[in-house]
């Protein structure tokens, strides 16, 4: 009987110990938390691996028709143009180069052109047309106007008082810019100077070729052409610098506009264009000789002229709020001179494309 009792007690003790061990392993909070944490870490790793495996949507290019002017506004695009012709761009671009803005306007109005490089005030004029829907993407060129002389008498704007100045662009941007700078420096354009306007910049450049005492306002690259033809010509004033001295704003020459239909239907294509345009501008500014060769290749101006002119062409790609601030300030000055120069009214906020 005793022996049976001992056996039963031993069995009960063994069962009790086994149960206690089971509870310790199954119900320890630290063990449970660690197990859950390890499971969570494994899930996070798996999720991260899955995320890495997901590829970005592939960019699908669309054919974009571009119009640009023969001059500095196109010089900044030559790398993009060359890369596009050689199948090296992600976007698909067909660039047409035109001699005057008047040739580009009907192409924009008709929708034959998607993107265009145009004078800043023309962009505003187009925006104000009821049948045209465009936005400005960037500033592609700052000021390119310079005062030239064949003597050594002009070192400040005030020195222009009493002079005869030859210029081009009567009723257009060069006139408004020159008048604004003169007036801001206390010179009345109507009485304190004599301004003789020629129909073409080439005419002014040709006149300077044989002049011995003349003052002229010319844009690049005609400045370089004139200086090549007459070694006595020097740059007396940079009107971009003189403009900035007045109120700190930038003198804007050219901007890039886009049809809103393209912007709404293919924003990725427009974003890619802006990215590749900026890369082209960076290349042109950093590689003067190679860029000049491309400028010559596309018959914008001769390579030799481009090599000397490029450092003075103020080629940029300014976007976003900086673009908006400079364009607004510039158009306000033109509007104050002649409302018709910007299309009769200043553009609304939707004129400016600010990428998010």
Tab-separated table of C-alpha atoms in Angstrom:
chain	number	residue	atom	x	y	z
A	1	UNK	CA	0.000	0.000	0.000
A	2	UNK	CA	2.864	2.303	0.929
A	3	UNK	CA	4.641	1.419	-2.265
A	4	UNK	CA	1.545	2.275	-4.317
A	5	UNK	CA	1.201	5.605	-2.523
A	6	UNK	CA	4.818	6.524	-3.267
A	7	UNK	CA	4.330	5.758	-6.934
A	8	UNK	CA	1.178	7.876	-7.143
A	9	UNK	CA	2.874	10.840	-5.407
A	10	UNK	CA	5.841	10.638	-7.796
A	11	UNK	CA	3.567	10.659	-10.829
A	12	UNK	CA	1.660	13.692	-9.507
A	13	UNK	CA	4.906	15.575	-8.888
A	14	UNK	CA	6.135	14.868	-12.444
A	15	UNK	CA	2.880	16.059	-13.998
A	16	UNK	CA	3.042	19.255	-11.911
A	17	UNK	CA	6.591	20.043	-13.016
A	18	UNK	CA	5.735	19.428	-16.707
A	19	UNK	CA	2.745	21.789	-16.468
A	20	UNK	CA	4.846	24.469	-14.813
A	21	UNK	CA	7.464	24.261	-17.573
A	22	UNK	CA	4.755	24.515	-20.214
A	23	UNK	CA	3.319	27.664	-18.624
A	24	UNK	CA	6.720	29.316	-18.427
A	25	UNK	CA	7.450	28.792	-22.100
A	26	UNK	CA	4.004	29.687	-23.383
A	27	UNK	CA	3.052	32.629	-21.175
A	28	UNK	CA	6.303	34.563	-20.560
A	29	UNK	CA	5.478	38.169	-21.737
A	30	UNK	CA	9.071	38.850	-22.806
A	31	UNK	CA	9.199	35.719	-24.921
A	32	UNK	CA	5.843	36.490	-26.488
A	33	UNK	CA	6.837	40.096	-27.283
A	34	UNK	CA	10.145	39.018	-28.797
A	35	UNK	CA	8.418	36.450	-30.947
A	36	UNK	CA	5.906	39.022	-32.188
A	37	UNK	CA	8.674	41.567	-32.799
A	38	UNK	CA	10.665	39.080	-34.861
A	39	UNK	CA	7.548	38.298	-36.860
A	40	UNK	CA	6.948	42.027	-37.411
A	41	UNK	CA	10.553	42.590	-38.517
A	42	UNK	CA	10.242	39.768	-41.007
A	43	UNK	CA	7.051	41.357	-42.332
A	44	UNK	CA	8.767	44.756	-42.650
A	45	UNK	CA	11.683	43.229	-44.551
A	46	UNK	CA	9.301	41.393	-46.841
A	47	UNK	CA	7.307	44.599	-47.418
A	48	UNK	CA	10.497	46.583	-48.150
A	49	UNK	CA	11.672	43.930	-50.588
A	50	UNK	CA	8.287	43.990	-52.286
A	51	UNK	CA	8.494	47.807	-52.482
A	52	UNK	CA	11.932	47.650	-54.087
A	53	UNK	CA	10.661	45.159	-56.604
A	54	UNK	CA	7.962	47.619	-57.769
A	55	UNK	CA	9.363	49.543	-60.773
A	56	UNK	CA	8.604	53.169	-61.568
A	57	UNK	CA	6.104	53.592	-64.398
A	58	UNK	CA	7.962	53.719	-67.688
A	59	UNK	CA	8.044	57.165	-69.333
A	60	UNK	CA	6.263	57.165	-72.676
A	61	UNK	CA	7.372	60.028	-74.922
A	62	UNK	CA	5.041	61.958	-77.186
A	63	UNK	CA	6.107	63.931	-80.238
A	64	UNK	CA	6.481	67.597	-79.289
A	65	UNK	CA	6.647	70.304	-81.960
A	66	UNK	CA	8.866	73.211	-80.892
A	67	UNK	CA	9.393	76.612	-82.507
A	68	UNK	CA	12.343	78.806	-81.605
A	69	UNK	CA	13.925	82.051	-82.750
A	70	UNK	CA	17.251	82.366	-84.513
A	71	UNK	CA	19.343	83.834	-81.717
A	72	UNK	CA	20.195	83.412	-78.020
A	73	UNK	CA	16.823	81.834	-77.171
A	74	UNK	CA	17.746	78.873	-79.368
A	75	UNK	CA	21.440	78.751	-78.465
A	76	UNK	CA	20.536	77.309	-75.065
A	77	UNK	CA	18.665	74.443	-76.730
A	78	UNK	CA	21.381	73.268	-79.136
A	79	UNK	CA	22.518	70.380	-76.950
A	80	UNK	CA	18.927	69.176	-76.576
A	81	UNK	CA	18.450	69.495	-80.336
A	82	UNK	CA	21.613	67.549	-81.123
A	83	UNK	CA	20.833	64.830	-78.584
A	84	UNK	CA	17.292	64.554	-79.937
A	85	UNK	CA	18.539	64.197	-83.508
A	86	UNK	CA	20.843	61.409	-82.332
A	87	UNK	CA	18.177	59.581	-80.323
A	88	UNK	CA	19.783	60.418	-76.973
A	89	UNK	CA	16.862	62.251	-75.327
A	90	UNK	CA	14.041	60.569	-73.447
A	91	UNK	CA	11.560	63.007	-74.947
A	92	UNK	CA	10.744	63.241	-78.642
A	93	UNK	CA	11.328	66.728	-80.075
A	94	UNK	CA	11.073	68.346	-83.477
A	95	UNK	CA	12.570	71.856	-83.389
A	96	UNK	CA	11.946	74.466	-86.070
A	97	UNK	CA	14.062	77.635	-86.113
A	98	UNK	CA	12.492	80.867	-87.368
A	99	UNK	CA	13.866	84.292	-88.219
A	100	UNK	CA	11.114	86.382	-86.628
A	101	UNK	CA	8.483	85.990	-83.935
A	102	UNK	CA	5.803	86.866	-86.496
A	103	UNK	CA	6.449	83.502	-88.152
A	104	UNK	CA	5.857	81.634	-84.904
A	105	UNK	CA	2.633	83.330	-83.794
A	106	UNK	CA	0.271	81.686	-86.347
A	107	UNK	CA	1.788	78.272	-85.562
A	108	UNK	CA	0.917	78.705	-81.903
A	109	UNK	CA	-2.559	80.042	-82.642
A	110	UNK	CA	-3.319	77.115	-84.949
A	111	UNK	CA	-1.931	74.531	-82.534
A	112	UNK	CA	0.741	73.340	-84.965
A	113	UNK	CA	3.384	74.125	-82.354
A	114	UNK	CA	3.263	72.782	-78.785
A	115	UNK	CA	6.147	74.683	-77.215
A	116	UNK	CA	7.835	77.892	-78.331
A	117	UNK	CA	10.686	80.174	-77.319
A	118	UNK	CA	9.423	83.731	-77.767
A	119	UNK	CA	10.057	87.270	-76.472
A	120	UNK	CA	8.621	87.689	-72.995
A	121	UNK	CA	6.143	90.404	-73.959
A	122	UNK	CA	4.899	88.330	-76.914
A	123	UNK	CA	4.058	85.524	-74.498
A	124	UNK	CA	1.816	87.969	-72.641
A	125	UNK	CA	0.259	89.194	-75.904
A	126	UNK	CA	-0.571	85.605	-76.882
A	127	UNK	CA	-1.989	84.863	-73.440
A	128	UNK	CA	-4.379	87.809	-73.844
A	129	UNK	CA	-5.731	86.503	-77.146
A	130	UNK	CA	-9.135	84.838	-76.642
A	131	UNK	CA	-8.325	81.912	-78.915
A	132	UNK	CA	-4.925	81.059	-77.422
A	133	UNK	CA	-4.321	79.112	-74.204
A	134	UNK	CA	-0.676	79.137	-73.180
A	135	UNK	CA	1.415	79.175	-70.018
A	136	UNK	CA	5.000	80.261	-69.494
A	137	UNK	CA	7.366	77.485	-68.397
A	138	UNK	CA	10.634	79.287	-67.855
A	139	UNK	CA	12.849	82.249	-68.593
A	140	UNK	CA	15.333	81.071	-71.191
A	141	UNK	CA	17.262	84.298	-71.786
A	142	UNK	CA	17.888	87.354	-69.659
A	143	UNK	CA	18.952	90.682	-71.129
A	144	UNK	CA	21.041	90.702	-74.312
A	145	UNK	CA	21.064	94.452	-75.036
A	146	UNK	CA	24.294	96.448	-74.909
A	147	UNK	CA	25.325	100.049	-75.539
A	148	UNK	CA	28.250	100.179	-77.964
A	149	UNK	CA	30.464	103.092	-78.869
A	150	UNK	CA	33.438	103.769	-81.124
A	151	UNK	CA	35.129	106.169	-78.706
A	152	UNK	CA	35.692	106.128	-74.961
A	153	UNK	CA	33.260	108.678	-73.593
A	154	UNK	CA	30.453	106.575	-72.096
A	155	UNK	CA	30.915	104.871	-68.757
A	156	UNK	CA	27.537	105.527	-67.093
A	157	UNK	CA	23.967	105.947	-68.294
A	158	UNK	CA	24.218	109.655	-67.492
A	159	UNK	CA	26.974	109.929	-70.122
A	160	UNK	CA	24.362	109.233	-72.818
A	161	UNK	CA	22.773	112.646	-72.289
A	162	UNK	CA	23.118	114.765	-75.410
A	163	UNK	CA	24.161	111.816	-77.559
A	164	UNK	CA	22.650	110.434	-80.764
A	165	UNK	CA	21.868	106.750	-80.225
A	166	UNK	CA	21.241	104.328	-83.054
A	167	UNK	CA	19.005	101.399	-82.212
A	168	UNK	CA	16.537	98.896	-83.564
A	169	UNK	CA	13.140	97.835	-82.301
A	170	UNK	CA	10.994	100.949	-82.553
A	171	UNK	CA	7.724	100.187	-80.763
A	172	UNK	CA	9.108	96.934	-79.338
A	173	UNK	CA	11.091	95.743	-76.329
A	174	UNK	CA	14.429	97.489	-77.124
A	175	UNK	CA	12.667	100.873	-77.179
A	176	UNK	CA	10.826	100.253	-73.901
A	177	UNK	CA	13.951	98.961	-72.164
A	178	UNK	CA	16.109	101.862	-73.323
A	179	UNK	CA	13.479	104.456	-72.381
A	180	UNK	CA	12.950	102.914	-68.936
A	181	UNK	CA	16.668	102.932	-68.165
A	182	UNK	CA	17.107	106.483	-69.454
A	183	UNK	CA	14.117	107.813	-67.486
A	184	UNK	CA	15.219	106.001	-64.323
A	185	UNK	CA	18.536	107.815	-64.609
A	186	UNK	CA	16.962	111.250	-65.072
A	187	UNK	CA	17.222	111.416	-68.863
A	188	UNK	CA	14.188	112.307	-70.983
A	189	UNK	CA	14.295	110.114	-74.120
A	190	UNK	CA	12.317	112.741	-76.050
A	191	UNK	CA	14.476	115.782	-75.300
A	192	UNK	CA	17.806	114.799	-73.702
A	193	UNK	CA	18.957	112.339	-76.385
A	194	UNK	CA	18.314	111.704	-80.063
A	195	UNK	CA	17.359	108.110	-80.813
A	196	UNK	CA	17.409	107.021	-84.428
A	197	UNK	CA	15.713	103.689	-85.009
A	198	UNK	CA	16.722	101.392	-87.842
A	199	UNK	CA	14.535	98.623	-89.210
A	200	UNK	CA	17.054	95.819	-88.650
A	201	UNK	CA	19.825	95.103	-86.173
A	202	UNK	CA	22.038	94.211	-89.137
A	203	UNK	CA	21.613	97.771	-90.402
A	204	UNK	CA	22.871	99.215	-87.126
A	205	UNK	CA	25.763	96.754	-87.055
A	206	UNK	CA	26.713	97.669	-90.634
A	207	UNK	CA	26.636	101.371	-89.805
A	208	UNK	CA	29.000	100.805	-86.878
A	209	UNK	CA	31.463	98.951	-89.087
A	210	UNK	CA	32.792	102.210	-90.548
A	211	UNK	CA	31.812	104.683	-87.806
A	212	UNK	CA	34.419	106.706	-85.949
A	213	UNK	CA	32.175	108.355	-83.342
A	214	UNK	CA	28.872	106.583	-82.844
A	215	UNK	CA	26.701	105.170	-80.075
A	216	UNK	CA	24.330	102.270	-80.646
A	217	UNK	CA	22.119	99.812	-78.796
A	218	UNK	CA	22.313	96.249	-80.127
A	219	UNK	CA	21.455	92.761	-78.916
A	220	UNK	CA	23.770	89.781	-79.001
A	221	UNK	CA	24.955	88.224	-81.255
A	222	UNK	CA	24.875	91.398	-83.401
A	223	UNK	CA	27.148	93.025	-80.818
A	224	UNK	CA	29.818	90.450	-81.617
A	225	UNK	CA	29.279	90.819	-85.362
A	226	UNK	CA	29.742	94.588	-85.113
A	227	UNK	CA	32.857	94.256	-82.965
A	228	UNK	CA	34.366	91.754	-85.388
A	229	UNK	CA	33.944	94.279	-88.201
A	230	UNK	CA	35.368	97.264	-86.343
A	231	UNK	CA	38.063	96.824	-83.709
A	232	UNK	CA	37.423	100.310	-82.299
A	233	UNK	CA	33.930	99.315	-81.069
A	234	UNK	CA	33.656	98.567	-77.372
A	235	UNK	CA	30.847	97.587	-75.011
A	236	UNK	CA	30.168	100.712	-72.984
A	237	UNK	CA	27.135	99.552	-70.961
A	238	UNK	CA	25.403	96.277	-70.241
A	239	UNK	CA	21.718	97.210	-70.119
A	240	UNK	CA	20.925	94.057	-68.123
A	241	UNK	CA	23.149	95.324	-65.327
A	242	UNK	CA	21.732	98.838	-65.619
A	243	UNK	CA	18.178	97.475	-65.394
A	244	UNK	CA	18.991	95.503	-62.246
A	245	UNK	CA	20.534	98.595	-60.612
A	246	UNK	CA	17.169	100.366	-60.758
A	247	UNK	CA	15.082	98.106	-58.515
A	248	UNK	CA	16.867	94.769	-58.274
A	249	UNK	CA	14.682	92.950	-60.811
A	250	UNK	CA	16.000	91.086	-63.836
A	251	UNK	CA	15.723	92.156	-67.453
A	252	UNK	CA	13.968	89.331	-69.291
A	253	UNK	CA	14.360	88.708	-73.003
A	254	UNK	CA	12.975	85.276	-73.848
A	255	UNK	CA	10.621	82.768	-72.259
A	256	UNK	CA	9.381	79.303	-73.136
A	257	UNK	CA	5.622	78.865	-73.502
A	258	UNK	CA	3.516	75.733	-73.816
A	259	UNK	CA	0.021	75.054	-75.107
A	260	UNK	CA	-2.142	74.286	-72.092
A	261	UNK	CA	-3.688	71.351	-73.923
A	262	UNK	CA	-0.333	69.575	-73.989
A	263	UNK	CA	0.353	70.556	-70.390
A	264	UNK	CA	-2.947	69.077	-69.236
A	265	UNK	CA	-2.860	65.923	-71.353
A	266	UNK	CA	0.845	65.075	-71.052
A	267	UNK	CA	2.327	66.748	-67.960
A	268	UNK	CA	5.036	64.077	-67.772
A	269	UNK	CA	6.199	64.922	-71.294
A	270	UNK	CA	6.376	68.627	-70.452
A	271	UNK	CA	8.271	67.895	-67.224
A	272	UNK	CA	10.741	65.756	-69.152
A	273	UNK	CA	11.236	68.526	-71.711
A	274	UNK	CA	11.955	71.048	-68.965
A	275	UNK	CA	14.444	68.664	-67.378
A	276	UNK	CA	16.273	68.056	-70.653
A	277	UNK	CA	16.104	71.755	-71.563
A	278	UNK	CA	17.790	72.673	-68.257
A	279	UNK	CA	20.490	70.083	-68.912
A	280	UNK	CA	21.087	71.607	-72.341
A	281	UNK	CA	21.437	75.103	-70.868
A	282	UNK	CA	23.891	73.830	-68.276
A	283	UNK	CA	25.950	72.143	-71.013
A	284	UNK	CA	25.988	75.259	-73.227
A	285	UNK	CA	27.152	77.494	-70.391
A	286	UNK	CA	29.845	75.055	-69.257
A	287	UNK	CA	31.161	74.042	-72.697
A	288	UNK	CA	31.557	77.198	-74.737
A	289	UNK	CA	33.569	75.775	-77.634
A	290	UNK	CA	31.475	72.653	-78.096
A	291	UNK	CA	28.244	74.659	-77.804
A	292	UNK	CA	29.488	77.189	-80.356
A	293	UNK	CA	30.131	74.341	-82.797
A	294	UNK	CA	26.532	73.160	-82.359
A	295	UNK	CA	25.231	76.717	-82.804
A	296	UNK	CA	27.106	76.848	-86.102
A	297	UNK	CA	25.892	73.389	-87.072
A	298	UNK	CA	22.266	74.459	-86.739
A	299	UNK	CA	22.943	77.689	-88.645
A	300	UNK	CA	21.853	79.944	-85.814
A	301	UNK	CA	24.980	82.076	-86.159
A	302	UNK	CA	28.493	81.268	-87.347
A	303	UNK	CA	30.559	79.193	-84.933
A	304	UNK	CA	33.201	81.907	-84.548
A	305	UNK	CA	30.584	84.516	-83.677
A	306	UNK	CA	28.857	82.144	-81.262
A	307	UNK	CA	32.116	81.418	-79.450
A	308	UNK	CA	32.575	85.113	-78.653
A	309	UNK	CA	28.888	85.896	-78.094
A	310	UNK	CA	27.811	83.025	-75.824
A	311	UNK	CA	29.334	84.435	-72.599
A	312	UNK	CA	27.274	87.606	-73.106
A	313	UNK	CA	23.946	85.988	-74.049
A	314	UNK	CA	22.718	85.371	-70.474
A	315	UNK	CA	21.282	81.967	-71.332
A	316	UNK	CA	19.349	80.509	-68.380
A	317	UNK	CA	16.514	78.220	-67.403
A	318	UNK	CA	14.728	79.958	-64.538
A	319	UNK	CA	11.506	78.303	-63.389
A	320	UNK	CA	8.956	78.416	-60.585
A	321	UNK	CA	8.505	81.373	-58.280
A	322	UNK	CA	11.779	82.995	-59.382
A	323	UNK	CA	10.558	82.965	-62.966
A	324	UNK	CA	7.196	84.382	-61.961
A	325	UNK	CA	8.686	87.232	-59.925
A	326	UNK	CA	11.040	88.364	-62.693
A	327	UNK	CA	8.487	88.090	-65.498
A	328	UNK	CA	5.831	89.939	-63.494
A	329	UNK	CA	8.210	92.791	-62.685
A	330	UNK	CA	9.377	93.042	-66.295
A	331	UNK	CA	5.862	93.017	-67.750
A	332	UNK	CA	4.787	95.675	-65.258
A	333	UNK	CA	7.467	98.006	-66.616
A	334	UNK	CA	6.395	97.378	-70.206
A	335	UNK	CA	2.730	97.827	-69.302
A	336	UNK	CA	3.587	101.183	-67.750
A	337	UNK	CA	5.294	102.245	-70.988
A	338	UNK	CA	2.647	100.916	-73.340
A	339	UNK	CA	-0.174	98.519	-72.322
A	340	UNK	CA	-0.381	97.217	-75.876
A	341	UNK	CA	3.175	95.906	-75.576
A	342	UNK	CA	1.865	93.137	-73.301
A	343	UNK	CA	-1.487	92.618	-75.014
A	344	UNK	CA	-3.483	95.308	-73.233
A	345	UNK	CA	-3.528	93.688	-69.807
A	346	UNK	CA	-1.155	92.017	-67.395
A	347	UNK	CA	-1.502	88.210	-67.261
A	348	UNK	CA	-3.356	86.484	-64.434
A	349	UNK	CA	-1.837	83.906	-62.097
A	350	UNK	CA	-2.599	81.002	-64.448
A	351	UNK	CA	-0.108	82.428	-66.946
A	352	UNK	CA	2.725	81.105	-64.793
A	353	UNK	CA	3.360	77.365	-64.629
A	354	UNK	CA	4.679	76.530	-61.166
A	355	UNK	CA	5.488	72.826	-60.962
A	356	UNK	CA	4.518	71.153	-57.698
